[in-house]
Short mmCIF file of C-alpha atoms in Angstrom, two decimals:
data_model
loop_
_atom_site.label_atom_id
_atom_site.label_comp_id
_atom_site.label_asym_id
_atom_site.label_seq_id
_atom_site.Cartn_x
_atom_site.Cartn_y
_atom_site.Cartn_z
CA UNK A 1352 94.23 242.87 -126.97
CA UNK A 1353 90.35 241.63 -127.82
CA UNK A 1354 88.62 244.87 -128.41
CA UNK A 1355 85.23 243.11 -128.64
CA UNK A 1356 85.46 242.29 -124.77
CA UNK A 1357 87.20 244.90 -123.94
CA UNK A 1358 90.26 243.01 -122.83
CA UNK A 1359 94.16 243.51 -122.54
CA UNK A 1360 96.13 240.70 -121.84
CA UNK A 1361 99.79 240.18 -121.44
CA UNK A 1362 100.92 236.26 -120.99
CA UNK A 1363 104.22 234.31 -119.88
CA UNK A 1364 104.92 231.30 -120.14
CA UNK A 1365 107.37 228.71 -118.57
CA UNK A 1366 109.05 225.65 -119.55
CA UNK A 1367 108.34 224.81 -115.48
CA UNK A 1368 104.50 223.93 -116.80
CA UNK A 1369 104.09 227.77 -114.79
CA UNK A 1370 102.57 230.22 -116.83
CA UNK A 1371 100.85 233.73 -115.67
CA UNK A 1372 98.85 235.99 -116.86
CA UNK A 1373 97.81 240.05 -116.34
CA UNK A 1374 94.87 240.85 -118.10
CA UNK A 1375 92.54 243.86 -117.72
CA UNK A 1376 88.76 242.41 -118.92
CA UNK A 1377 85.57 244.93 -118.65
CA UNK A 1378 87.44 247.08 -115.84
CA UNK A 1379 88.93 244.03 -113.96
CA UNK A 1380 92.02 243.44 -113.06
CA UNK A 1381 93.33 240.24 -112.68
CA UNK A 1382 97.21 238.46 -112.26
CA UNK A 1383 96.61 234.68 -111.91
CA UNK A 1384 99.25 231.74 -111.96
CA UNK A 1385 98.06 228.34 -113.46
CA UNK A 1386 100.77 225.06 -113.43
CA UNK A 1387 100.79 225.14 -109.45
CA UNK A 1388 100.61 222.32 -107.35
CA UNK A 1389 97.47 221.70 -107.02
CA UNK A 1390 95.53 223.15 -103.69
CA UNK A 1391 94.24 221.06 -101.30
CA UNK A 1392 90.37 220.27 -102.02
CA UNK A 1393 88.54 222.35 -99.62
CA UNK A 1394 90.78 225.10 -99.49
CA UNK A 1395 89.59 227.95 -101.22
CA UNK A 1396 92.56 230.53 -100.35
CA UNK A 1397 96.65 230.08 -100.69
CA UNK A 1398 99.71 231.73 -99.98
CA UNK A 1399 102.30 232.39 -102.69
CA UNK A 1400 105.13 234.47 -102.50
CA UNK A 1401 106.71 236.33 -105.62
CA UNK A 1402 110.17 237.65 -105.70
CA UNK A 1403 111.36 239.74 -108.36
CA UNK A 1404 114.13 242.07 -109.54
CA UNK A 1405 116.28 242.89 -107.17
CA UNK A 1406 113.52 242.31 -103.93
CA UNK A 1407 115.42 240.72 -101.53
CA UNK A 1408 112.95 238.52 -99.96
CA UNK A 1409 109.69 237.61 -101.51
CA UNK A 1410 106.57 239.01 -100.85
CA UNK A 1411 103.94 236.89 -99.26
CA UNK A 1412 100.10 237.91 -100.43
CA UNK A 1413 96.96 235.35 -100.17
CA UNK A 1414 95.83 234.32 -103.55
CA UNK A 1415 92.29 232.80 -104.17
CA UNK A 1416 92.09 229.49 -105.72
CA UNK A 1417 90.27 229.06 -108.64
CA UNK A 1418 87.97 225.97 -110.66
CA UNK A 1419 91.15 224.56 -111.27
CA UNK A 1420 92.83 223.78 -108.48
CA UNK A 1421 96.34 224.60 -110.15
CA UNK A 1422 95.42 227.74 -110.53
CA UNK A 1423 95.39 230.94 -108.53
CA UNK A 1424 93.95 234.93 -108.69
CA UNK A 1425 96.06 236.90 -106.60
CA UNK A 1426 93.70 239.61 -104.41
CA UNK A 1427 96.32 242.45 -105.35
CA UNK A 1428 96.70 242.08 -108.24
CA UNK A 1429 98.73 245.02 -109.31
CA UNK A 1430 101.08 244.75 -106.63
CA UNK A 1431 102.19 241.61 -108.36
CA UNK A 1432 101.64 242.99 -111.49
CA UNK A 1433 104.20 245.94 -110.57
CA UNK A 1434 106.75 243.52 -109.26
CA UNK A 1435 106.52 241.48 -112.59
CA UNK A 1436 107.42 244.41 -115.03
CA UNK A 1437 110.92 244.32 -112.87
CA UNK A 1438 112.09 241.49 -114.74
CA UNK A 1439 115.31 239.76 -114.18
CA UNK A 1440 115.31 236.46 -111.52
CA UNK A 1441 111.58 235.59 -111.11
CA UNK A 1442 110.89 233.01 -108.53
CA UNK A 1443 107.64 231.77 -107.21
CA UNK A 1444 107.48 230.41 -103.33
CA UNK A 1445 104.27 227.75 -102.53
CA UNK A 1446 104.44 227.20 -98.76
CA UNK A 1447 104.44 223.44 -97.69
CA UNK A 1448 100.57 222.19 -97.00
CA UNK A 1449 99.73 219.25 -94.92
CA UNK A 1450 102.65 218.08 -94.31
CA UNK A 1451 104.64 218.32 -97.48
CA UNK A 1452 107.64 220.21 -99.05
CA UNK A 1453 107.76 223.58 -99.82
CA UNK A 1454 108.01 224.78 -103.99
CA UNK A 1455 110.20 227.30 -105.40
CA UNK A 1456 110.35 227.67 -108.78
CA UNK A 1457 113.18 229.86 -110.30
CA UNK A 1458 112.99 231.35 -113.67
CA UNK A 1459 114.28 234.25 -115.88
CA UNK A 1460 111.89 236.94 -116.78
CA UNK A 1461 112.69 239.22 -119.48
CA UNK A 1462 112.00 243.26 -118.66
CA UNK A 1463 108.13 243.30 -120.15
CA UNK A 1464 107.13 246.64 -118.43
CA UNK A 1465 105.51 247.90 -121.95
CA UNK A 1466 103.13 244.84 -121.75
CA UNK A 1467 102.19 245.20 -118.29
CA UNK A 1468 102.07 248.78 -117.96
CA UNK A 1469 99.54 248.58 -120.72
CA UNK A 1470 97.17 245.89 -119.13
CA UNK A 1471 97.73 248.39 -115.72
CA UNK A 1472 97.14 251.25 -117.94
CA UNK A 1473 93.42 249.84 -119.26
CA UNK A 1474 92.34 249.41 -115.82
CA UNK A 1475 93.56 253.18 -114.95
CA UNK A 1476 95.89 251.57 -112.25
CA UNK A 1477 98.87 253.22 -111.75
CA UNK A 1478 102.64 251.79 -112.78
CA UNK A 1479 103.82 253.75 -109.92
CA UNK A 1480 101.90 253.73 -106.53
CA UNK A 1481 103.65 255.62 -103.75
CA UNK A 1482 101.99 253.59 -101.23
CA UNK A 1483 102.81 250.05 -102.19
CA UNK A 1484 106.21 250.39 -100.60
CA UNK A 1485 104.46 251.18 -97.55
CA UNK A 1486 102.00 248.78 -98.04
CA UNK A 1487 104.46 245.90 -98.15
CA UNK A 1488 105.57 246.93 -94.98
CA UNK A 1489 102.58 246.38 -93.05
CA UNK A 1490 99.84 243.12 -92.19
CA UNK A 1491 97.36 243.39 -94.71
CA UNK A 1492 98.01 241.00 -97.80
CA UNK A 1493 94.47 239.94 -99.31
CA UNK A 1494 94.04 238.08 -96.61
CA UNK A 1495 90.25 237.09 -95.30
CA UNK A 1496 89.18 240.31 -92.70
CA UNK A 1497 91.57 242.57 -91.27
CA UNK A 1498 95.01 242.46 -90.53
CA UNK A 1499 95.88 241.56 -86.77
CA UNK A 1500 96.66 245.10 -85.84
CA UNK A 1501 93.14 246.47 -86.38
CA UNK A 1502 89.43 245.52 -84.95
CA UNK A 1503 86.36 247.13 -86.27
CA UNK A 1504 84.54 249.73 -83.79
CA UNK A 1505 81.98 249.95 -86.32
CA UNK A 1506 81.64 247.58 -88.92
CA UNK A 1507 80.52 248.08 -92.81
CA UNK A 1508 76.59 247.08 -93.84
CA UNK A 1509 77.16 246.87 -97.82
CA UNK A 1510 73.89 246.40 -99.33
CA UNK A 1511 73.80 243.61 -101.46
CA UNK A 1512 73.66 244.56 -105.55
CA UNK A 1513 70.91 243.94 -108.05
CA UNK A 1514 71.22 241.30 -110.48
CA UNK A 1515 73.15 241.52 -113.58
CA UNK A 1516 71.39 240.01 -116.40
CA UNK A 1517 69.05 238.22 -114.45
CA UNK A 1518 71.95 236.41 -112.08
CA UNK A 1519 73.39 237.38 -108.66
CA UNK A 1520 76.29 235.54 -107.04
CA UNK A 1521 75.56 233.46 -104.12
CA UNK A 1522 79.04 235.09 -102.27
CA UNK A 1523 81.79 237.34 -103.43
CA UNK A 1524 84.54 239.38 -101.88
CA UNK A 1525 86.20 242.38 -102.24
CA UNK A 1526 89.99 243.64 -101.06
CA UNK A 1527 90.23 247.34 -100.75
CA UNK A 1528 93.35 249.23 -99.50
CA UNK A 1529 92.90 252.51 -97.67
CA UNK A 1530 94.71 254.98 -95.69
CA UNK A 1531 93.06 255.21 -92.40
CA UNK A 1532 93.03 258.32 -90.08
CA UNK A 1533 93.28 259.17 -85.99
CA UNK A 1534 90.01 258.37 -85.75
CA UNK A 1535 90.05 254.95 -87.70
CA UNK A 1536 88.09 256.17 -90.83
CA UNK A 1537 89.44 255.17 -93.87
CA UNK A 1538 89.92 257.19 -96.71
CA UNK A 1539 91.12 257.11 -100.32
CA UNK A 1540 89.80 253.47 -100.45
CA UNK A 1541 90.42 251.89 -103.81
CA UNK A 1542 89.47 248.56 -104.81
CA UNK A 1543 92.42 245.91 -105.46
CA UNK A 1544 90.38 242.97 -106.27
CA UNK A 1545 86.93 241.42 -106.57
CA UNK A 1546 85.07 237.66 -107.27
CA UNK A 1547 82.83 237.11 -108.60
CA UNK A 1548 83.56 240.09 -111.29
CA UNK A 1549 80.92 242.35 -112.91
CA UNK A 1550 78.73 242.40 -110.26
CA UNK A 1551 79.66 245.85 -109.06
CA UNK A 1552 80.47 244.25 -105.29
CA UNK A 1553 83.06 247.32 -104.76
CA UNK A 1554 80.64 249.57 -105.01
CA UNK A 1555 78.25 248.08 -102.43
CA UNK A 1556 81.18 247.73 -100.13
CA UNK A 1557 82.77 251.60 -100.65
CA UNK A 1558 79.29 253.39 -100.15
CA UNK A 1559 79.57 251.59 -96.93
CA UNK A 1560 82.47 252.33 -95.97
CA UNK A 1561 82.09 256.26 -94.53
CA UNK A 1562 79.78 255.29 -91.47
CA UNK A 1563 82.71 252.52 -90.32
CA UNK A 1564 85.43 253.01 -88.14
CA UNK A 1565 88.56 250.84 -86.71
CA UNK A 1566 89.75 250.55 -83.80
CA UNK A 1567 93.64 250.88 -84.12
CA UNK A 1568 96.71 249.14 -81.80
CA UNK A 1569 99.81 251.17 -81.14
CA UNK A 1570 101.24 249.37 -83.61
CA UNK A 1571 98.86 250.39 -86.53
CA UNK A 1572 98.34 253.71 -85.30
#
């Protein structure tokens, strides 16, 4: 815990080189993984899959890639947290790029619910969500845009923030989850990730969100 910054962190690391890390800093949540192969240079998104407990298959979520390139945020972040305080087998699936092999790495991971739980707990997010089983079910994984089985009918205008301090980022994103109705309004929004953080970018986006609408497929609806 730093108190000063307002941060809870809980930290594992690997004799792979892997090591990951929840942390919950100024109302932030993030899970990232550092010791990856490293991305490739222009790519500023990647796939990882985590596998935990007793999952059966891993599940595959789009992670952003960060300064460096070994190192990745994951854009729902407490869905990974959640499947981390499991414990038992942990392994860690990078998808072949350009042409080369695949990486799983396989390690033990001891029950550390208590420490995760709390970094969940400073960020009020929830150890149990009832939706995230559902969740996993469907398209929709951080992935840039929307998942294949909605279109937008009428798309979000966030207004851009102030400046914090004097600075505004140049681009950001935020990855929301929602529960969408008939009529393809969303509802009970709630913000999974952001970059750049501080910036209040969910904000923008959710006081946007009321005047939108989707367009669902049979499928979604």
């Amino acid at each position: 815990s730093v108190p000063e910054r307002k941060a809870v962190l809980a930290t594992i690391d690997f004799t792979s080189g892997l090591a990951i890390a929840a942390r919950c800093v100024d109302g932030a949540y993030d899970v990232l993984i550092s010791g990856l192969p490293e991305a490739p240079r222009r790519d500023m998104s990647r796939e990882l899959g985590i596998q935990a407990g007793d999952q059966e298959e891993p599940y595959m979520s789009v992670w952003t890639v960060g300064t460096q390139r070994n190192t990745a945020f994951s854009r729902i972040p407490a869905v990974v947290a959640r499947d981390l305080a499991k414990g038992g087998k942990l392994q860690v699936i990078v998808p072949s790029t350009s042409g080369g092999p695949r990486t799983r790495y396989v390690m033990d991971l001891d029950p550390s619910s208590t420490a995760i739980e709390q970094t969940l707990t400073a960020c009020g997010r929830p150890m149990v969500d009832p939706r995230e089983a559902r969740a996993k079910e469907i398209d929709g994984n951080g992935q840039d845009g929307l998942p294949d089985t909605v279109q937008w009918q009428t798309m979000p205008r966030p207004v851009f923030p102030a400046s914090v301090n004097g600075r505004s980022p140049l681009e950001g994103y935020v990855v929301l989850s929602c529960v969408l109705t008939d009529a393809g309004q969303m509802t009970e929004c709630q913000t999974e990730s952001e970059q750049p953080a501080g910036y209040n970018l969910w904000r923008s986006v959710e006081r946007s969100l009321p005047r939108a609408r989707l367009k669902l497929s049979e499928q979604a609806a």
